[in-house]
């Protein structure tokens, strides 16, 4: 039996489908999106840029998960990213503030850090306190979304606002493509590459961090249910690296030098430990990544055998 109602914006999207599935067993889920979700849930078609439509959708809900936005690499003008991702988030938070919503969980991204060829991490492992230095428009929208959320939290009209920073999300249907790309890079002596050079989904981030869609969805569920402060932001990543690379030698190769390591035991215990530090989410949200890279590889192999 459903015990709570929750509005999921962007619930018809790629991540949204997994989040809706994670919430559906014990929530009455309503989806706000431009596309109808595959799941059998209440659906309200609306554009995040339409404040009145967003107000109408929020009314009657005390919890909201905000996933709606334009994904990285979508071929639209930069201003569209700003209108949908930033203005859309402002509209949602304004509507939630007016309605006195108790909890809002927002999809930010590790893209907010702005890592790229000329912007290496200041230190490892990368946590919530690491500076955000975005230059690309998509990355900038994620940083601005967090600033907007924190501003609304200071105003006090919403019980709690949580921003999650998932890294590259590995969905089951995309895992074979990612494995193939890894194999291609290995055959070419593993040129590091940067996501900014290849915006197509599956382009491997140079920091080699990832999280499975199942674990990412579980993080949104955990954030929704946890007792959280007025505002919080959390890194969401698997505990190991994409492809199982040793993180420190990899960073030295990509950037030409090794970043400052502030927690040497992080990599001393496990060479393939993720450069992204999710311990705050583990501590405050009770969330932990269940999947590791060997599990991703096994799942692809199992799917191939099943389809053979």
mmCIF file of C-alpha atoms in Angstrom:
data_model
loop_
_atom_site.group_PDB
_atom_site.id
_atom_site.type_symbol
_atom_site.label_atom_id
_atom_site.label_comp_id
_atom_site.label_asym_id
_atom_site.label_seq_id
_atom_site.Cartn_x
_atom_site.Cartn_y
_atom_site.Cartn_z
ATOM 1 C CA UNK A 1 0.000 0.000 0.000
ATOM 2 C CA UNK A 2 1.280 3.451 -0.910
ATOM 3 C CA UNK A 3 2.294 5.382 2.199
ATOM 4 C CA UNK A 4 3.199 8.761 0.697
ATOM 5 C CA UNK A 5 2.706 10.818 -2.430
ATOM 6 C CA UNK A 6 5.594 12.174 -4.450
ATOM 7 C CA UNK A 7 5.848 14.244 -7.620
ATOM 8 C CA UNK A 8 8.719 13.250 -9.923
ATOM 9 C CA UNK A 9 9.594 15.809 -12.582
ATOM 10 C CA UNK A 10 11.312 14.227 -15.555
ATOM 11 C CA UNK A 11 9.946 10.844 -14.526
ATOM 12 C CA UNK A 12 9.594 9.842 -18.167
ATOM 13 C CA UNK A 13 13.322 10.260 -18.809
ATOM 14 C CA UNK A 14 16.239 7.849 -18.759
ATOM 15 C CA UNK A 15 17.053 8.230 -15.065
ATOM 16 C CA UNK A 16 13.452 9.048 -14.221
ATOM 17 C CA UNK A 17 12.220 5.581 -15.141
ATOM 18 C CA UNK A 18 14.599 4.037 -12.604
ATOM 19 C CA UNK A 19 13.705 6.547 -9.882
ATOM 20 C CA UNK A 20 9.982 5.989 -10.415
ATOM 21 C CA UNK A 21 10.527 2.226 -10.171
ATOM 22 C CA UNK A 22 12.471 2.673 -6.927
ATOM 23 C CA UNK A 23 9.712 4.796 -5.378
ATOM 24 C CA UNK A 24 6.619 3.016 -6.693
ATOM 25 C CA UNK A 25 6.470 0.130 -4.174
ATOM 26 C CA UNK A 26 5.564 2.425 -1.277
ATOM 27 C CA UNK A 27 4.728 5.794 -2.826
ATOM 28 C CA UNK A 28 1.877 7.121 -4.906
ATOM 29 C CA UNK A 29 3.959 8.563 -7.749
ATOM 30 C CA UNK A 30 2.857 11.314 -10.106
ATOM 31 C CA UNK A 31 5.115 12.233 -13.030
ATOM 32 C CA UNK A 32 5.466 15.697 -14.523
ATOM 33 C CA UNK A 33 7.124 15.495 -17.929
ATOM 34 C CA UNK A 34 6.685 16.263 -21.592
ATOM 35 C CA UNK A 35 6.730 12.544 -22.360
ATOM 36 C CA UNK A 36 4.546 9.875 -20.836
ATOM 37 C CA UNK A 37 6.462 7.479 -18.568
ATOM 38 C CA UNK A 38 6.466 3.766 -19.291
ATOM 39 C CA UNK A 39 5.347 3.007 -15.729
ATOM 40 C CA UNK A 40 1.665 2.892 -14.849
ATOM 41 C CA UNK A 41 1.612 6.048 -12.723
ATOM 42 C CA UNK A 42 -0.290 9.314 -12.757
ATOM 43 C CA UNK A 43 1.005 11.554 -15.535
ATOM 44 C CA UNK A 44 0.770 15.318 -15.859
ATOM 45 C CA UNK A 45 2.181 16.721 -19.117
ATOM 46 C CA UNK A 46 3.824 20.077 -18.481
ATOM 47 C CA UNK A 47 6.818 22.214 -19.399
ATOM 48 C CA UNK A 48 9.118 23.254 -16.539
ATOM 49 C CA UNK A 49 9.264 26.739 -18.073
ATOM 50 C CA UNK A 50 5.530 27.218 -17.423
ATOM 51 C CA UNK A 51 5.332 28.431 -13.820
ATOM 52 C CA UNK A 52 1.547 28.150 -13.600
ATOM 53 C CA UNK A 53 1.621 24.555 -14.857
ATOM 54 C CA UNK A 54 4.350 23.697 -12.364
ATOM 55 C CA UNK A 55 2.363 25.310 -9.541
ATOM 56 C CA UNK A 56 -0.652 23.219 -10.462
ATOM 57 C CA UNK A 57 1.410 20.021 -10.523
ATOM 58 C CA UNK A 58 3.092 20.664 -7.176
ATOM 59 C CA UNK A 59 -0.166 21.410 -5.372
ATOM 60 C CA UNK A 60 -1.130 18.559 -3.054
ATOM 61 C CA UNK A 61 2.349 16.991 -2.834
ATOM 62 C CA UNK A 62 4.602 17.203 0.200
ATOM 63 C CA UNK A 63 7.615 15.575 -1.493
ATOM 64 C CA UNK A 64 9.135 16.291 -4.887
ATOM 65 C CA UNK A 65 11.996 14.709 -6.842
ATOM 66 C CA UNK A 66 13.267 17.057 -9.560
ATOM 67 C CA UNK A 67 14.951 15.287 -12.477
ATOM 68 C CA UNK A 68 13.574 17.303 -15.396
ATOM 69 C CA UNK A 69 16.147 19.049 -17.540
ATOM 70 C CA UNK A 70 18.075 18.927 -20.783
ATOM 71 C CA UNK A 71 20.758 16.244 -20.743
ATOM 72 C CA UNK A 72 24.409 16.930 -21.488
ATOM 73 C CA UNK A 73 25.177 16.720 -25.187
ATOM 74 C CA UNK A 74 21.632 17.445 -26.369
ATOM 75 C CA UNK A 75 21.944 19.494 -29.586
ATOM 76 C CA UNK A 76 20.070 22.626 -28.512
ATOM 77 C CA UNK A 77 21.200 26.265 -28.184
ATOM 78 C CA UNK A 78 22.940 27.132 -24.933
ATOM 79 C CA UNK A 79 20.105 29.431 -23.908
ATOM 80 C CA UNK A 80 17.752 26.431 -23.929
ATOM 81 C CA UNK A 81 19.910 24.736 -21.277
ATOM 82 C CA UNK A 82 19.591 27.860 -19.145
ATOM 83 C CA UNK A 83 15.850 28.218 -19.673
ATOM 84 C CA UNK A 84 14.944 24.614 -18.903
ATOM 85 C CA UNK A 85 17.578 23.596 -16.366
ATOM 86 C CA UNK A 86 17.963 26.821 -14.376
ATOM 87 C CA UNK A 87 14.700 28.720 -14.884
ATOM 88 C CA UNK A 88 12.812 25.429 -14.695
ATOM 89 C CA UNK A 89 14.391 24.662 -11.322
ATOM 90 C CA UNK A 90 13.604 28.161 -10.062
ATOM 91 C CA UNK A 91 9.986 27.681 -11.139
ATOM 92 C CA UNK A 92 9.783 24.370 -9.321
ATOM 93 C CA UNK A 93 11.283 25.717 -6.112
ATOM 94 C CA UNK A 94 9.042 28.782 -6.197
ATOM 95 C CA UNK A 95 6.008 26.519 -6.557
ATOM 96 C CA UNK A 96 7.252 24.248 -3.759
ATOM 97 C CA UNK A 97 7.867 27.251 -1.521
ATOM 98 C CA UNK A 98 4.363 28.565 -2.107
ATOM 99 C CA UNK A 99 2.881 25.126 -1.404
ATOM 100 C CA UNK A 100 4.979 24.521 1.724
ATOM 101 C CA UNK A 101 6.524 21.315 0.395
ATOM 102 C CA UNK A 102 8.420 19.345 3.041
ATOM 103 C CA UNK A 103 11.209 17.811 0.922
ATOM 104 C CA UNK A 104 12.681 18.463 -2.521
ATOM 105 C CA UNK A 105 15.441 16.265 -3.961
ATOM 106 C CA UNK A 106 17.162 17.737 -7.020
ATOM 107 C CA UNK A 107 19.363 16.141 -9.664
ATOM 108 C CA UNK A 108 22.576 18.113 -9.902
ATOM 109 C CA UNK A 109 25.640 16.405 -11.388
ATOM 110 C CA UNK A 110 29.358 15.902 -10.938
ATOM 111 C CA UNK A 111 29.531 17.949 -14.152
ATOM 112 C CA UNK A 112 29.160 21.002 -11.901
ATOM 113 C CA UNK A 113 32.853 20.625 -10.999
ATOM 114 C CA UNK A 114 33.707 21.511 -14.596
ATOM 115 C CA UNK A 115 36.589 19.054 -14.953
ATOM 116 C CA UNK A 116 38.238 19.099 -18.352
ATOM 117 C CA UNK A 117 41.609 19.243 -20.100
ATOM 118 C CA UNK A 118 42.462 22.601 -18.504
ATOM 119 C CA UNK A 119 40.664 22.067 -15.214
ATOM 120 C CA UNK A 120 42.073 19.159 -13.205
ATOM 121 C CA UNK A 121 40.785 18.393 -9.718
ATOM 122 C CA UNK A 122 42.393 20.474 -6.979
ATOM 123 C CA UNK A 123 42.634 17.389 -4.786
ATOM 124 C CA UNK A 124 41.573 13.771 -4.408
ATOM 125 C CA UNK A 125 39.256 12.257 -3.454
ATOM 126 C CA UNK A 126 36.755 14.813 -4.716
ATOM 127 C CA UNK A 127 34.099 15.697 -2.151
ATOM 128 C CA UNK A 128 31.259 18.181 -1.787
ATOM 129 C CA UNK A 129 33.628 20.967 -0.677
ATOM 130 C CA UNK A 130 35.705 20.833 -3.874
ATOM 131 C CA UNK A 131 35.428 24.111 -5.839
ATOM 132 C CA UNK A 132 32.977 24.248 -8.735
ATOM 133 C CA UNK A 133 34.660 25.734 -11.821
ATOM 134 C CA UNK A 134 32.317 25.129 -14.745
ATOM 135 C CA UNK A 135 32.939 26.605 -18.182
ATOM 136 C CA UNK A 136 30.579 24.615 -20.438
ATOM 137 C CA UNK A 137 26.945 25.717 -20.344
ATOM 138 C CA UNK A 138 25.550 22.378 -19.155
ATOM 139 C CA UNK A 139 28.075 22.243 -16.314
ATOM 140 C CA UNK A 140 27.237 25.836 -15.407
ATOM 141 C CA UNK A 141 23.525 25.044 -15.211
ATOM 142 C CA UNK A 142 24.194 22.354 -12.623
ATOM 143 C CA UNK A 143 26.247 24.732 -10.479
ATOM 144 C CA UNK A 144 23.543 27.393 -10.774
ATOM 145 C CA UNK A 145 20.854 24.865 -9.873
ATOM 146 C CA UNK A 146 22.667 24.182 -6.605
ATOM 147 C CA UNK A 147 23.052 27.896 -5.863
ATOM 148 C CA UNK A 148 19.366 28.428 -6.568
ATOM 149 C CA UNK A 149 18.403 25.560 -4.280
ATOM 150 C CA UNK A 150 20.603 26.847 -1.462
ATOM 151 C CA UNK A 151 19.072 30.308 -1.840
ATOM 152 C CA UNK A 152 15.557 28.912 -1.476
ATOM 153 C CA UNK A 153 16.662 26.846 1.522
ATOM 154 C CA UNK A 154 17.857 30.009 3.280
ATOM 155 C CA UNK A 155 14.423 31.534 2.777
ATOM 156 C CA UNK A 156 12.909 28.751 4.863
ATOM 157 C CA UNK A 157 9.722 28.059 2.909
ATOM 158 C CA UNK A 158 10.667 24.474 2.032
ATOM 159 C CA UNK A 159 11.379 21.959 4.777
ATOM 160 C CA UNK A 160 14.526 20.459 3.228
ATOM 161 C CA UNK A 161 16.248 20.670 -0.156
ATOM 162 C CA UNK A 162 18.818 18.057 -1.167
ATOM 163 C CA UNK A 163 20.990 18.264 -4.300
ATOM 164 C CA UNK A 164 22.528 15.011 -5.496
ATOM 165 C CA UNK A 165 25.603 14.972 -7.738
ATOM 166 C CA UNK A 166 25.554 11.655 -9.593
ATOM 167 C CA UNK A 167 28.422 11.058 -11.968
ATOM 168 C CA UNK A 168 28.166 9.184 -15.304
ATOM 169 C CA UNK A 169 25.094 6.959 -14.944
ATOM 170 C CA UNK A 170 25.560 3.499 -16.434
ATOM 171 C CA UNK A 171 22.198 2.111 -17.506
ATOM 172 C CA UNK A 172 21.859 -1.603 -18.363
ATOM 173 C CA UNK A 173 21.094 -0.912 -22.019
ATOM 174 C CA UNK A 174 24.162 1.344 -22.350
ATOM 175 C CA UNK A 175 26.674 -0.804 -20.476
ATOM 176 C CA UNK A 176 27.645 -2.841 -23.591
ATOM 177 C CA UNK A 177 28.380 0.388 -25.480
ATOM 178 C CA UNK A 178 30.578 1.640 -22.661
ATOM 179 C CA UNK A 179 32.465 -1.656 -22.497
ATOM 180 C CA UNK A 180 33.005 -1.498 -26.258
ATOM 181 C CA UNK A 181 34.363 2.031 -25.973
ATOM 182 C CA UNK A 182 36.730 0.927 -23.219
ATOM 183 C CA UNK A 183 37.962 -1.893 -25.449
ATOM 184 C CA UNK A 184 38.530 0.549 -28.312
ATOM 185 C CA UNK A 185 40.545 2.873 -26.093
ATOM 186 C CA UNK A 186 42.609 -0.030 -24.800
ATOM 187 C CA UNK A 187 43.367 -1.159 -28.348
ATOM 188 C CA UNK A 188 44.476 2.390 -29.143
ATOM 189 C CA UNK A 189 46.776 2.364 -26.110
ATOM 190 C CA UNK A 190 44.089 3.988 -24.007
ATOM 191 C CA UNK A 191 44.096 7.628 -25.071
ATOM 192 C CA UNK A 192 42.376 9.235 -22.077
ATOM 193 C CA UNK A 193 39.911 11.476 -23.900
ATOM 194 C CA UNK A 194 37.529 13.882 -22.227
ATOM 195 C CA UNK A 195 33.752 13.914 -22.140
ATOM 196 C CA UNK A 196 33.896 17.506 -23.407
ATOM 197 C CA UNK A 197 35.476 16.254 -26.636
ATOM 198 C CA UNK A 198 32.754 13.673 -27.249
ATOM 199 C CA UNK A 199 29.345 14.788 -25.997
ATOM 200 C CA UNK A 200 27.586 11.601 -27.127
ATOM 201 C CA UNK A 201 26.260 9.506 -24.264
ATOM 202 C CA UNK A 202 28.836 6.886 -23.378
ATOM 203 C CA UNK A 203 31.821 9.170 -23.894
ATOM 204 C CA UNK A 204 33.964 8.189 -20.965
ATOM 205 C CA UNK A 205 34.759 10.911 -18.431
ATOM 206 C CA UNK A 206 38.458 11.417 -17.897
ATOM 207 C CA UNK A 207 38.040 11.042 -14.145
ATOM 208 C CA UNK A 208 36.677 7.502 -14.748
ATOM 209 C CA UNK A 209 33.819 7.753 -12.243
ATOM 210 C CA UNK A 210 30.409 6.162 -12.681
ATOM 211 C CA UNK A 211 27.323 4.953 -10.858
ATOM 212 C CA UNK A 212 24.783 2.408 -12.052
ATOM 213 C CA UNK A 213 21.226 3.531 -12.694
ATOM 214 C CA UNK A 214 20.028 1.191 -9.947
ATOM 215 C CA UNK A 215 22.331 2.780 -7.388
ATOM 216 C CA UNK A 216 21.541 6.302 -8.598
ATOM 217 C CA UNK A 217 17.813 5.656 -8.233
ATOM 218 C CA UNK A 218 18.393 4.241 -4.754
ATOM 219 C CA UNK A 219 20.214 7.459 -3.828
ATOM 220 C CA UNK A 220 17.202 9.582 -4.758
ATOM 221 C CA UNK A 221 14.955 7.311 -2.729
ATOM 222 C CA UNK A 222 17.324 7.468 0.245
ATOM 223 C CA UNK A 223 17.521 11.269 0.061
ATOM 224 C CA UNK A 224 13.746 11.515 -0.072
ATOM 225 C CA UNK A 225 13.315 9.378 3.048
ATOM 226 C CA UNK A 226 16.284 10.540 5.147
ATOM 227 C CA UNK A 227 16.086 13.129 7.901
ATOM 228 C CA UNK A 228 18.058 15.908 6.202
ATOM 229 C CA UNK A 229 18.879 19.526 7.119
ATOM 230 C CA UNK A 230 17.459 22.584 5.392
ATOM 231 C CA UNK A 231 20.018 22.169 2.616
ATOM 232 C CA UNK A 232 22.472 19.465 1.637
ATOM 233 C CA UNK A 233 24.511 18.394 -1.374
ATOM 234 C CA UNK A 234 25.929 14.924 -1.900
ATOM 235 C CA UNK A 235 28.298 13.194 -4.308
ATOM 236 C CA UNK A 236 26.810 9.990 -5.726
ATOM 237 C CA UNK A 237 29.278 7.531 -7.263
ATOM 238 C CA UNK A 238 30.270 3.889 -7.213
ATOM 239 C CA UNK A 239 33.092 2.998 -4.869
ATOM 240 C CA UNK A 240 35.413 1.951 -7.698
ATOM 241 C CA UNK A 241 36.465 3.310 -11.088
ATOM 242 C CA UNK A 242 34.863 2.805 -14.449
ATOM 243 C CA UNK A 243 36.908 0.176 -16.228
ATOM 244 C CA UNK A 244 38.708 -0.783 -13.038
ATOM 245 C CA UNK A 245 41.658 1.547 -13.667
ATOM 246 C CA UNK A 246 44.053 2.481 -10.868
ATOM 247 C CA UNK A 247 43.002 6.053 -10.142
ATOM 248 C CA UNK A 248 46.269 7.783 -9.218
ATOM 249 C CA UNK A 249 48.381 6.597 -12.184
ATOM 250 C CA UNK A 250 45.431 7.357 -14.432
ATOM 251 C CA UNK A 251 45.134 10.965 -13.239
ATOM 252 C CA UNK A 252 48.879 11.451 -13.618
ATOM 253 C CA UNK A 253 48.645 10.231 -17.182
ATOM 254 C CA UNK A 254 45.597 12.337 -18.088
ATOM 255 C CA UNK A 255 46.741 15.618 -16.531
ATOM 256 C CA UNK A 256 50.503 15.208 -16.581
ATOM 257 C CA UNK A 257 50.727 15.373 -12.809
ATOM 258 C CA UNK A 258 49.132 13.785 -9.801
ATOM 259 C CA UNK A 259 46.604 15.922 -7.870
ATOM 260 C CA UNK A 260 47.088 16.515 -4.164
ATOM 261 C CA UNK A 261 45.871 13.417 -2.313
ATOM 262 C CA UNK A 262 44.272 14.500 0.942
ATOM 263 C CA UNK A 263 43.285 11.020 2.075
ATOM 264 C CA UNK A 264 46.168 8.689 1.147
ATOM 265 C CA UNK A 265 44.471 5.681 2.726
ATOM 266 C CA UNK A 266 41.601 6.112 0.254
ATOM 267 C CA UNK A 267 43.769 4.752 -2.564
ATOM 268 C CA UNK A 268 46.247 2.780 -0.455
ATOM 269 C CA UNK A 269 43.537 0.330 0.535
ATOM 270 C CA UNK A 270 42.105 -0.013 -2.987
ATOM 271 C CA UNK A 271 44.011 1.244 -6.035
ATOM 272 C CA UNK A 272 40.808 1.321 -8.085
ATOM 273 C CA UNK A 273 38.877 3.395 -5.511
ATOM 274 C CA UNK A 274 36.718 6.079 -7.110
ATOM 275 C CA UNK A 275 38.165 9.602 -7.267
ATOM 276 C CA UNK A 276 34.718 10.783 -6.126
ATOM 277 C CA UNK A 277 34.026 10.520 -2.400
ATOM 278 C CA UNK A 278 30.456 9.497 -1.534
ATOM 279 C CA UNK A 279 31.002 9.026 2.188
ATOM 280 C CA UNK A 280 28.782 11.992 3.090
ATOM 281 C CA UNK A 281 25.839 10.334 1.328
ATOM 282 C CA UNK A 282 26.607 7.085 3.113
ATOM 283 C CA UNK A 283 26.688 8.879 6.464
ATOM 284 C CA UNK A 284 23.736 11.255 6.100
ATOM 285 C CA UNK A 285 21.415 9.438 3.709
ATOM 286 C CA UNK A 286 22.127 5.837 4.620
ATOM 287 C CA UNK A 287 22.895 5.177 0.946
ATOM 288 C CA UNK A 288 25.704 3.012 -0.335
ATOM 289 C CA UNK A 289 26.557 1.978 -3.884
ATOM 290 C CA UNK A 290 25.861 -1.746 -4.216
ATOM 291 C CA UNK A 291 27.220 -2.266 -7.715
ATOM 292 C CA UNK A 292 30.896 -2.310 -8.654
ATOM 293 C CA UNK A 293 32.594 -2.500 -12.043
ATOM 294 C CA UNK A 294 33.017 -6.304 -12.036
ATOM 295 C CA UNK A 295 29.254 -6.550 -11.453
ATOM 296 C CA UNK A 296 28.620 -4.329 -14.488
ATOM 297 C CA UNK A 297 30.858 -6.537 -16.634
ATOM 298 C CA UNK A 298 29.115 -9.686 -15.367
ATOM 299 C CA UNK A 299 25.689 -8.229 -16.106
ATOM 300 C CA UNK A 300 26.669 -7.563 -19.723
ATOM 301 C CA UNK A 301 28.066 -11.081 -20.096
ATOM 302 C CA UNK A 302 24.923 -12.584 -18.547
ATOM 303 C CA UNK A 303 22.689 -10.579 -20.886
ATOM 304 C CA UNK A 304 24.671 -11.737 -23.916
ATOM 305 C CA UNK A 305 24.422 -15.379 -22.858
ATOM 306 C CA UNK A 306 20.700 -15.023 -22.250
ATOM 307 C CA UNK A 307 20.222 -13.540 -25.709
ATOM 308 C CA UNK A 308 22.430 -16.060 -27.497
#
